[in-house]
Coordinates of C-alpha atoms in Angstrom, one line a residue:
Chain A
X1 CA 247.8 60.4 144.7
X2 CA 250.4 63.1 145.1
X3 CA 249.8 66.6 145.7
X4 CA 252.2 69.4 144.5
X5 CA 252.6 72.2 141.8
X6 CA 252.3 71.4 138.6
X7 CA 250.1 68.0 139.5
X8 CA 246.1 69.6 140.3
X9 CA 244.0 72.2 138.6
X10 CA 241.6 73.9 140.3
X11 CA 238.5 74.4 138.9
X12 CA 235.9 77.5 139.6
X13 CA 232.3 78.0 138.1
X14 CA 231.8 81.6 138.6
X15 CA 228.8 81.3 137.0
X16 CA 226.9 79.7 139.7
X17 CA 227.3 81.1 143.1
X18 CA 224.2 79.2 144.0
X19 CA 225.5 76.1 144.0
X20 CA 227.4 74.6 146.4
X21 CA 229.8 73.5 144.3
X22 CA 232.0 76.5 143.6
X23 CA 235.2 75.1 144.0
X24 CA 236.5 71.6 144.1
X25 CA 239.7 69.7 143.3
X26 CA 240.0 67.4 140.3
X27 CA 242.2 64.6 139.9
X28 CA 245.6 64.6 138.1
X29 CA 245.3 63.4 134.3
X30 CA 243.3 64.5 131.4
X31 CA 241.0 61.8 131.4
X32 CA 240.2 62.5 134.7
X33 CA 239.8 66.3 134.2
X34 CA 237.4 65.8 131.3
X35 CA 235.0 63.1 133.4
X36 CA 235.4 66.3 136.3
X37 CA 233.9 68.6 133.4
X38 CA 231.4 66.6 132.2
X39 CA 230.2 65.5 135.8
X40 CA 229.8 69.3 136.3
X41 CA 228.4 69.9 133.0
X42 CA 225.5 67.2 133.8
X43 CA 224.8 69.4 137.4
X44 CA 225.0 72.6 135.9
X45 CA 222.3 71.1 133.2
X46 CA 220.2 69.6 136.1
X47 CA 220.5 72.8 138.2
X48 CA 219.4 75.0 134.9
X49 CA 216.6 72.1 134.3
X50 CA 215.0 72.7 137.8
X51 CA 215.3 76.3 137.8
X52 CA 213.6 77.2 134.4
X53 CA 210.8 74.5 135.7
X54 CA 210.6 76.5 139.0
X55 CA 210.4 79.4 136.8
X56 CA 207.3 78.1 134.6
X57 CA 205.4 77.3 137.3
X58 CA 205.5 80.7 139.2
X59 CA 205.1 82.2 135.9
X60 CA 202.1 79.9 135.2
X61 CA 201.0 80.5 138.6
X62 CA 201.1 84.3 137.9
X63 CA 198.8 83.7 134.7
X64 CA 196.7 81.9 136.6
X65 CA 196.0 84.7 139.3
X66 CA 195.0 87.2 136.7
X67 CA 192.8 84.5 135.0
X68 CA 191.3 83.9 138.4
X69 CA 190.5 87.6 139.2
X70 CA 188.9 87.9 135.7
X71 CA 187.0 84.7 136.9
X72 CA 186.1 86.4 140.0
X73 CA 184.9 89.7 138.7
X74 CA 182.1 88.0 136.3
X75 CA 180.8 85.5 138.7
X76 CA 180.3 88.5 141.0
X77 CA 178.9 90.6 138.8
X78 CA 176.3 87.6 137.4
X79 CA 175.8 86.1 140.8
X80 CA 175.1 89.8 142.4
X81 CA 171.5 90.7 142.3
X82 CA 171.8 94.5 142.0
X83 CA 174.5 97.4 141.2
X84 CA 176.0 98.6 144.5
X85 CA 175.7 102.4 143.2
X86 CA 172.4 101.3 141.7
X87 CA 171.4 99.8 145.3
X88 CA 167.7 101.5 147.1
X89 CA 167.6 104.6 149.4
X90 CA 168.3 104.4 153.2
X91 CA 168.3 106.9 155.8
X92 CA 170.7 110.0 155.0
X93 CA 173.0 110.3 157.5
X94 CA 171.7 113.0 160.6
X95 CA 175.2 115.2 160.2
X96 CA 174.7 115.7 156.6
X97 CA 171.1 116.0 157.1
X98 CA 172.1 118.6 159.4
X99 CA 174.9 120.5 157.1
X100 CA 172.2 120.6 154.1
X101 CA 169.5 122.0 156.2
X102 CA 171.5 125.2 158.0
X103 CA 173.1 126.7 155.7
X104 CA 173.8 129.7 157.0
X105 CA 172.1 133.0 155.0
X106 CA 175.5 134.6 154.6
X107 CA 176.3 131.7 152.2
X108 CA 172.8 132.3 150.3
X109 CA 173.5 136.0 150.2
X110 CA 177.4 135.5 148.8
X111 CA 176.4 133.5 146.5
X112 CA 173.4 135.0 144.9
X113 CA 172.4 133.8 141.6
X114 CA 175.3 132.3 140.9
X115 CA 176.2 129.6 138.1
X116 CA 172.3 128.3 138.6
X117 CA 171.6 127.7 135.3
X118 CA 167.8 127.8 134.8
X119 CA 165.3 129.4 136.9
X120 CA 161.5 128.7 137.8
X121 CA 159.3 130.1 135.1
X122 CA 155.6 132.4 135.8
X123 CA 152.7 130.7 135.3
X124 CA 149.4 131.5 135.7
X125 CA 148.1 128.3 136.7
X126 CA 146.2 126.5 138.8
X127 CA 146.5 127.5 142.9
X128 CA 146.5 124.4 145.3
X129 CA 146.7 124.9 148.9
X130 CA 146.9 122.5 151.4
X131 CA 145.5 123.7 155.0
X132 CA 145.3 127.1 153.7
X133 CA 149.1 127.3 152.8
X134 CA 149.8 127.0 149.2
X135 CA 151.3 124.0 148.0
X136 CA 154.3 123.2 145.9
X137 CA 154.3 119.4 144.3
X138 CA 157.6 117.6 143.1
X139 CA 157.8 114.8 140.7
X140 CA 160.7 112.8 140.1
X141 CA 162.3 109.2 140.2
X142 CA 165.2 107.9 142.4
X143 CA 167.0 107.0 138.5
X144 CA 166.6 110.3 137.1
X145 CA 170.1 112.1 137.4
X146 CA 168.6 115.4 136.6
X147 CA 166.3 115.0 139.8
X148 CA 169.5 113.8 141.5
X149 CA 170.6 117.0 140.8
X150 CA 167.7 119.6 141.4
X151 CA 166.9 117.7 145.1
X152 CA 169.7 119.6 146.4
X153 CA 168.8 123.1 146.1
X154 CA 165.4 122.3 146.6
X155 CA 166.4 120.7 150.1
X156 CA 168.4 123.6 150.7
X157 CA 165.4 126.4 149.6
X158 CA 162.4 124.8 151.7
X159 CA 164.4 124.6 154.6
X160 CA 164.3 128.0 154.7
X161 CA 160.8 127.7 155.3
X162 CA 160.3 124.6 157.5
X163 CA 161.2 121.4 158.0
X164 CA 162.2 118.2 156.7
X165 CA 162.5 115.1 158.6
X166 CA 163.1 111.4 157.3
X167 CA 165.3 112.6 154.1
X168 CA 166.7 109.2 152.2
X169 CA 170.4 109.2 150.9
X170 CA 169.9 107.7 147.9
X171 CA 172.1 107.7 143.9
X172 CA 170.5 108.4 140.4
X173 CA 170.8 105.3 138.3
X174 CA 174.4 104.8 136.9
X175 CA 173.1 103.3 133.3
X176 CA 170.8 106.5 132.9
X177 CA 174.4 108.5 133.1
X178 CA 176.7 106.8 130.9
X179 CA 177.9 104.9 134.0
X180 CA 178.1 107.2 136.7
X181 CA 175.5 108.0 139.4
X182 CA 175.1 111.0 141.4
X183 CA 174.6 110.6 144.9
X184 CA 171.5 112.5 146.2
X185 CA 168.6 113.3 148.7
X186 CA 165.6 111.2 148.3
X187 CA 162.2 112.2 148.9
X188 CA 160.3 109.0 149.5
X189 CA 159.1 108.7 152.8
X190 CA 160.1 112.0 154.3
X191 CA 158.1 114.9 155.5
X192 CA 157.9 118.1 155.8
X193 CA 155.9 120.8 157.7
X194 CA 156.7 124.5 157.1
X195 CA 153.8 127.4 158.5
X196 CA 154.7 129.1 155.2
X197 CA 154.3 126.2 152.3
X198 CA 153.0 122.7 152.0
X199 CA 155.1 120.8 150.2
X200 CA 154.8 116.9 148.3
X201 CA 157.0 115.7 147.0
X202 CA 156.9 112.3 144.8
X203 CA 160.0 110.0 143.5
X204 CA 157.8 107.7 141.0
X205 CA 159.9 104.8 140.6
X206 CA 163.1 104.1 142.3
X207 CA 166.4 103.5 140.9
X208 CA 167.2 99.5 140.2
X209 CA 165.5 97.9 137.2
X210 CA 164.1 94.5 137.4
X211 CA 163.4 93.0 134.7
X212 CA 164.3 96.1 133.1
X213 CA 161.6 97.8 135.3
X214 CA 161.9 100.4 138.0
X215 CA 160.2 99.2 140.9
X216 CA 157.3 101.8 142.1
X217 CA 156.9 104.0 144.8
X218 CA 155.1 107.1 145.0
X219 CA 151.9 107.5 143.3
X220 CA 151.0 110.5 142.9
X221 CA 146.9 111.1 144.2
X222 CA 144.8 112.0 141.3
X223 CA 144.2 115.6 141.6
X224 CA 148.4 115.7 141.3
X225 CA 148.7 113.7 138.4
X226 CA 145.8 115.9 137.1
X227 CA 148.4 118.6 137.5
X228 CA 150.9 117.0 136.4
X229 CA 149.4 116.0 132.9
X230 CA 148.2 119.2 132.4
X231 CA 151.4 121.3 133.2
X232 CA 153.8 119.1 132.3
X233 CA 153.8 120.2 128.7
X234 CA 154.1 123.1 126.5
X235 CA 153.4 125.9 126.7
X236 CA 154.3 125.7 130.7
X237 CA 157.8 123.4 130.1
X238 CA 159.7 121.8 127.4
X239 CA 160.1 119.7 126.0
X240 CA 156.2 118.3 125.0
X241 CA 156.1 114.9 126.1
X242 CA 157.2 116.8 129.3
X243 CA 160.2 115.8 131.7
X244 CA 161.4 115.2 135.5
X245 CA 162.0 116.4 137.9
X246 CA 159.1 118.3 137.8
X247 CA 157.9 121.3 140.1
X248 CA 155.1 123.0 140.0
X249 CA 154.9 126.4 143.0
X250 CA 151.1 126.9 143.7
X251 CA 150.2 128.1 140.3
X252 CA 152.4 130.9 140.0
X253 CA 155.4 129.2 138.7
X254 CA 156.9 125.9 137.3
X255 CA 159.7 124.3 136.4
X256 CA 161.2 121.2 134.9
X257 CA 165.2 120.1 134.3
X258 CA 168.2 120.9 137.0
X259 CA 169.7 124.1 137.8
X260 CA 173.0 122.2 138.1
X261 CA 175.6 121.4 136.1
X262 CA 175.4 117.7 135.9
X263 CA 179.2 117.4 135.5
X264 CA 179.6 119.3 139.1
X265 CA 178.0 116.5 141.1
X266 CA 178.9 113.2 138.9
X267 CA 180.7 110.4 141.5
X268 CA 180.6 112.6 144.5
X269 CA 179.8 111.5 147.8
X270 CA 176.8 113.7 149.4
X271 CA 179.0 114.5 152.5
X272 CA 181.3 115.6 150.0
X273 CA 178.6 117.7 148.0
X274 CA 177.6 119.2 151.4
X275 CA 181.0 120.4 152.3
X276 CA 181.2 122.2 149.2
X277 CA 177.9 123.5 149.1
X278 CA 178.6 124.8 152.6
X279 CA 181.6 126.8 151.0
X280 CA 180.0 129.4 149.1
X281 CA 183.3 129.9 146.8
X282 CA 182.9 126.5 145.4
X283 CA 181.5 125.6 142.5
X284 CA 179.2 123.2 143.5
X285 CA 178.1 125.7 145.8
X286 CA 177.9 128.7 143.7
X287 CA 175.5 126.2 141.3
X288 CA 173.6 124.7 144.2
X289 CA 173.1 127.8 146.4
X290 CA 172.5 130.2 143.4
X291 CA 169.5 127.5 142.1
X292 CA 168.4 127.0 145.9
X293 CA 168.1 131.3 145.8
X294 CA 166.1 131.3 142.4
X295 CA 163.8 128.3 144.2
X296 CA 163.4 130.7 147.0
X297 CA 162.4 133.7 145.7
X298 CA 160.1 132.0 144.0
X299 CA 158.7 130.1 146.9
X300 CA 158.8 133.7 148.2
X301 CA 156.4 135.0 145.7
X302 CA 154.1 132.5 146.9
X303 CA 154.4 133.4 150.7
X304 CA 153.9 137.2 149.8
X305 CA 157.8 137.5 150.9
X306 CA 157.1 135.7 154.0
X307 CA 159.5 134.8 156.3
X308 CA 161.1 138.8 155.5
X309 CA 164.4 137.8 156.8
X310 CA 164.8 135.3 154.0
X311 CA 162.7 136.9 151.4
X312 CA 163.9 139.9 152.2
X313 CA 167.9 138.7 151.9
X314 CA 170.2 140.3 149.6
X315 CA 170.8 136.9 148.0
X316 CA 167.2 135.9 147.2
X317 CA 166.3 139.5 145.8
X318 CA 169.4 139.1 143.7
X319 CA 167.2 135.8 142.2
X320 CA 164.1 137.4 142.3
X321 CA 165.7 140.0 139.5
X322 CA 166.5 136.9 137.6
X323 CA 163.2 135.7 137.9
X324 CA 161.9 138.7 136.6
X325 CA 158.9 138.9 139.5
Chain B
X1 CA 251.9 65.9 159.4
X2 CA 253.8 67.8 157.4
X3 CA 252.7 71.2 156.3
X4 CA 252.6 70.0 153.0
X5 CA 249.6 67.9 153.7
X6 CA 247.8 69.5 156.3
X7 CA 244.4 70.3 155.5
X8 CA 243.6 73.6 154.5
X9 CA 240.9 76.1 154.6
X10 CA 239.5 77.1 151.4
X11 CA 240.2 81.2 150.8
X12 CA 236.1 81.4 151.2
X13 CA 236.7 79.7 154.3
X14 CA 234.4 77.4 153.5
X15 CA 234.6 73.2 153.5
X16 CA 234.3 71.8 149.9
X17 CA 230.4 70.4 148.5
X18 CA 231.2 67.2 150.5
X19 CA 231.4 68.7 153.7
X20 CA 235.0 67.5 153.7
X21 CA 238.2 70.0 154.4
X22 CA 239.1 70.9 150.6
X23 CA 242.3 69.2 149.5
X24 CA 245.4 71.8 149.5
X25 CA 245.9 72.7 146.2
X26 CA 249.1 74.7 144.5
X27 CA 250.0 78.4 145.5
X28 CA 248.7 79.6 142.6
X29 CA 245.3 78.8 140.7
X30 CA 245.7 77.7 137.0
X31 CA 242.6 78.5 136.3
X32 CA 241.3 81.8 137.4
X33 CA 237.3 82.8 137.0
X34 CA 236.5 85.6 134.7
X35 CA 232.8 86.9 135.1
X36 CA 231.0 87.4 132.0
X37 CA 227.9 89.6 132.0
X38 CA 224.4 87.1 131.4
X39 CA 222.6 87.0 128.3
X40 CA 219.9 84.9 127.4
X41 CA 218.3 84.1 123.7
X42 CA 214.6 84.4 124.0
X43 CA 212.8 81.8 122.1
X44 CA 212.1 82.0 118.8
X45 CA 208.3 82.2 118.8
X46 CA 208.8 85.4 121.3
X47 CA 209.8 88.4 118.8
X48 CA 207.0 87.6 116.1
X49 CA 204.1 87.0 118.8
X50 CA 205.1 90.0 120.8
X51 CA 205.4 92.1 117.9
X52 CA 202.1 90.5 116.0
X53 CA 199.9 90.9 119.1
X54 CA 201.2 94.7 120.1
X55 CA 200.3 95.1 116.2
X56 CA 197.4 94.3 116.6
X57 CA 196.9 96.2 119.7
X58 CA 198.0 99.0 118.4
X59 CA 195.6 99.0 115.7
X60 CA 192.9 98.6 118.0
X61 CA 193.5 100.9 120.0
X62 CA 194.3 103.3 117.4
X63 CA 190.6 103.1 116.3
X64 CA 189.4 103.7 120.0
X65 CA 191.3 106.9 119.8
X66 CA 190.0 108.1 116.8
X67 CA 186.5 107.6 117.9
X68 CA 187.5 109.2 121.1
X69 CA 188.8 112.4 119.3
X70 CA 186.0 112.6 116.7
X71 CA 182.8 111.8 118.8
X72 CA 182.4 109.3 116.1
X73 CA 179.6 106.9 116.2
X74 CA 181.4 104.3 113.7
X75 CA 181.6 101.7 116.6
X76 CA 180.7 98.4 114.9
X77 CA 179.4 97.5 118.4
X78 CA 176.2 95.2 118.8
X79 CA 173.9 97.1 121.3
X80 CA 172.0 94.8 123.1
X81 CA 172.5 96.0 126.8
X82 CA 175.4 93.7 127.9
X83 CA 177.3 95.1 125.0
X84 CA 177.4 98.6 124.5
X85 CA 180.4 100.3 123.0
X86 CA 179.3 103.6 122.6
X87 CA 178.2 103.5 125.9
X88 CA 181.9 102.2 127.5
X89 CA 183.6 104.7 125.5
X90 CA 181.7 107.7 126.4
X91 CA 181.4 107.1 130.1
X92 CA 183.3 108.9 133.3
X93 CA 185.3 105.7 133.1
X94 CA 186.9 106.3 129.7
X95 CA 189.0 108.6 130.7
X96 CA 191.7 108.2 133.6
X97 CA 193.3 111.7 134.9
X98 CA 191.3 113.7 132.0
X99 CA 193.0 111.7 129.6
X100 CA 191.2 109.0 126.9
X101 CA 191.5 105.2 128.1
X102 CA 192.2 104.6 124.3
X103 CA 195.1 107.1 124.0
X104 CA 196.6 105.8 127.2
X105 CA 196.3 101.8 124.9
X106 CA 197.5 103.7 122.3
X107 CA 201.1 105.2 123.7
X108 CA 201.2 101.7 125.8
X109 CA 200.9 99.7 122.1
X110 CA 203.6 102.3 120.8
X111 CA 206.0 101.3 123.7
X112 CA 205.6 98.3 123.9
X113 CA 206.5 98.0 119.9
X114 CA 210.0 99.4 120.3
X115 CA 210.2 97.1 123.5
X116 CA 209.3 94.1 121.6
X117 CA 211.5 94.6 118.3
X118 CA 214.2 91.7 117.2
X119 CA 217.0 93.8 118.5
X120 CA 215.4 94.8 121.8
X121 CA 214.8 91.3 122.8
X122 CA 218.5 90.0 121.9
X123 CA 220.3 93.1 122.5
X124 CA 218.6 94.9 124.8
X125 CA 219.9 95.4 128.5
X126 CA 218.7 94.2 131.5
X127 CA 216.6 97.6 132.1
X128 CA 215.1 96.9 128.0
X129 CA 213.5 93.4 129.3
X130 CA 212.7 94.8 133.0
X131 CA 210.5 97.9 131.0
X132 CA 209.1 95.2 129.0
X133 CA 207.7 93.2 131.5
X134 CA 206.8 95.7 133.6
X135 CA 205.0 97.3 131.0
X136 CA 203.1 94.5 130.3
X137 CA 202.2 94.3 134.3
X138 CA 201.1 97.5 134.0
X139 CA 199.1 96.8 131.0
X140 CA 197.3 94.0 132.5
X141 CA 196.4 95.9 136.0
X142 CA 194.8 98.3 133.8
X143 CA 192.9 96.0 132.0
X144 CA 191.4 94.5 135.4
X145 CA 190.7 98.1 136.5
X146 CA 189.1 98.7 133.0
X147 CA 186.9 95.2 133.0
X148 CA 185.5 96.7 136.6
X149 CA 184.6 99.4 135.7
X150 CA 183.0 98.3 132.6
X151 CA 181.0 95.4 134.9
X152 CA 180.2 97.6 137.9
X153 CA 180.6 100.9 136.9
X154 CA 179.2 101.3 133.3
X155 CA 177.1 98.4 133.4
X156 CA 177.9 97.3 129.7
X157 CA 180.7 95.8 128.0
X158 CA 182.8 97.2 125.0
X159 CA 183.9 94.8 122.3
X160 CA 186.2 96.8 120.8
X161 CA 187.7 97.3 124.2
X162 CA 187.7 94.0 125.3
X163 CA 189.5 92.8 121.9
X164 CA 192.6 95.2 123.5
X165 CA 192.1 93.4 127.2
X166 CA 192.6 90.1 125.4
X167 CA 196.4 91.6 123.4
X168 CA 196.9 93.2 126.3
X169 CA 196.8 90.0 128.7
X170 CA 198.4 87.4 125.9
X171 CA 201.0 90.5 125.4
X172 CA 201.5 89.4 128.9
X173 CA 201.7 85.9 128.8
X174 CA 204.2 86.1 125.9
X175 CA 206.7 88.5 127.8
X176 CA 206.4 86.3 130.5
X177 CA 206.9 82.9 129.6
X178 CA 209.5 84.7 127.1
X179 CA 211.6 85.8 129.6
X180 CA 211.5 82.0 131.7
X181 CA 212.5 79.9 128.8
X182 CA 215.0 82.1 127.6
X183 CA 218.3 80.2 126.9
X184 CA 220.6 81.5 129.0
X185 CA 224.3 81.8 127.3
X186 CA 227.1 80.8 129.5
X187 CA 227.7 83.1 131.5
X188 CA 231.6 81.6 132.7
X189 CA 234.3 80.5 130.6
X190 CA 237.7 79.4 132.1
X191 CA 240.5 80.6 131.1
X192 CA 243.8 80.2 131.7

């Protein structure tokens, strides 16, 4: 065959810069150009052919990946045998234990009151000591959020007074608050000693239903659930079939619900809440401290102002005003 | 050899498909290539599916916002602990960055309308079918957040909700598969 002008076309796919045939001579002739075309025609077919199946796999591949997470959530959630957030105390951690325990009494007195939004109530009930020191009794439940919430400033008050050792990190029950627990203290299995106050406190039932039952843990001795049946109604709280947490200070004052706004604590972590609370121009801390000063003075009023350096604090006589005592 | 017939490089510099020098060819090209901007034809099945199931979606979630606005307790939700609508909707988790879950579904259904119509899908540029599918990526990452949430988190399941994952994730599939078997229109003509 002869090659000159005028005797070969070239031919160029632009379209196709994949392929390695991007340019290529064709023979002389018409015939032979159109057999050239169609020969490329065919490729460019195949090409396209393998390309949009390449295509459907990865695509079907990509379906199948979300299908298979969607999978994977459900089995776990079936297969696991409790909520994560929902899951039993354990041992808080020493630093935070630490954080929530000192707070120094320049945050209690910058706070004062602050946002606390109730405040113990006067009774004139029924004194309980314990080794000659009057006695304050809590009841609550690991699930109850509104316990979730009061622990804190009640940690925070009686450490003003003694000691705590063997506090549990532990959440309120996610399903009791439309799906989102508060990470807490926990009272179960810690103790306290204090020269001022005896203190019990009870968490009834913990926080992961089985069977769609809490599983127990304090009981309460029977003198305390005397107390507790008898005072945990009206006239003393609200509302009459009575409510948790409950807290009852020697006789001389009670006091059922949170001083917290629920919304302040929802999702946090407690090292989280304890930095806040440690910063008395937060809002958590302005809630938390403020209730932790009302809980004081009236621990106070039952320790005939004893220690004076904490009754006597600008911050807990600010609450004691409130308390109207 | 003569210079007439001496083999010679190709102006890529590259050897023809056969490995083989290229056969020297005229000063001049005939033919020359002419670049023509790709389209593809989506199937036919793509415009009413997308458009039917973000409908749908839309609708949906148009109800989920109007409960969320007026603390409504219309919900035709069976409560039987798994399945609790009022309890999905009302939780922490319905709302991401202070806003409503369902108004989020709802502005993602409105998009996703104008992203889905007959003229989008044919006419639309590149960027038009990129949104698209990227929406729908989006819209299924959210529903995977969402069914978390409801399984871990809230502990209950919304129907209502779910009927949205289930548009949203077909939504998805049809984009997709949309987009893979589209006909692409030659995208090179020779001229001369």
């Amino acid at each position: 065959m002869k090659d000159g002008p005028g005797t070969t076309y070239r031919v160029r796919l632009t379209n196709e810069p994949d392929t390695n045939v991007t340019e290529r001579s064709a023979p002389v002739g018409k015939s032979g150009r159109a057999a050239n075309n169609a020969r490329l025609a065919a490729l460019k077919a195949e090409q396209a052919r393998q390309e949009r199946k390449r295509k459907v796999m990865l695509a079907a591949g990509t379906v199948g990946v979300v299908l298979l997470i969607v999978a994977a959530l459900v089995i776990a959630k079936l297969t696991s045998s409790s909520d994560p957030a929902a899951s039993g105390a354990k041992a808080l951690d020493p630093a935070v234990a630490t954080k929530l325990t000192t707070i120094p009494a320049a945050t209690f007195d910058t706070v004062g009151v602050g946002s606390a939004v109730i405040a113990p109530k006067k009774i004139d009930g029924e004194a309980i000591t314990a080794n000659g020191l009057p006695r304050i009794v809590y009841v609550g439940a690991e699930y109850c959020p509104y316990c979730a919430l009061e622990r804190y400033p009640l940690v925070l008050a009686l450490s003003r007074f003694g000691t705590f050792t063997g506090l549990q990190s532990t959440n309120s029950d996610p399903a009791d608050n439309a799906g989102v627990p508060i990470y807490t203290l926990g009272f179960h299995g810690s103790t306290y000693t204090s020269k001022y106050v005896s203190f019990s406190g009870y968490e009834t039932v913990d926080n992961t239903k089985v069977n769609g039952v809490y599983g127990k843990l304090d009981t309460l001795p029977d003198a305390d659930q005397a107390l507790l049946d008898k005072y945990n109604k009206p006239p003393y709280v609200d509302p009459p079939g009575g409510a948790i947490p409950w807290i009852y200070f020697g006789g001389k004052g009670i006091m059922n619900g949170a001083g917290v706004d629920k919304a302040l604590l929802e999702g946090k972590a407690i090292s989280d809440i304890a930095t806040s609370i440690a910063d008395p121009t937060s809002e958590v801390s302005k809630a938390v401290v403020g209730d932790a000063n009302l809980l004081t003075a009236q621990i106070c009023v039952m320790t005939n102002n004893q220690p004076a350096e904490v009754c006597g604090s600008s911050g807990v006589k600010a609450a004691a005003a409130k308390l109207g005592q | 050899m003569s210079a007439a017939s001496r083999p010679k490089p190709s102006r890529s510099g590259r050897s023809g498909r056969s490995g083989q020098p290229e056969r020297p060819v005229g000063p001049e090209p005939r033919i020359a290539p002419v670049a023509v901007p790709p389209r593809a034809t989506p199937p036919r099945w793509a415009v009413p599916a997308s458009l039917g199931l973000c409908v749908v979606g839309l609708g949906v979630s148009a109800f989920l916002a109007y409960e969320s606005a007026t603390a409504s307790v219309i919900l035709a939700c069976p409560v039987n602990g798994a399945i609790d609508c009022g309890k999905v909707t009302t939780s922490a988790w319905s709302k991401l960055f202070g806003i409503p879950v369902s108004y989020l579904g709802l502005l993602f259904f409105i998009g996703m309308i104008a992203l889905c119509t007959k003229a989008a899908w044919t006419r639309g540029s590149a960027l038009v079918h990129n949104l698209r599918l990227g929406g729908t990526v989006v819209g299924v990452a959210m529903v995977l957040y969402l069914v978390w949430a409801e399984l871990f988190r809230i502990g209950a399941i919304c129907l209502w909700c779910t009927v949205v994952h289930v548009v949203s994730f077909a939504l998805f599939c049809v984009v997709l598969f949309a987009r893979v078997l589209a006909e692409p229109t030659p995208a090179a003509t020779l001229r001369r």
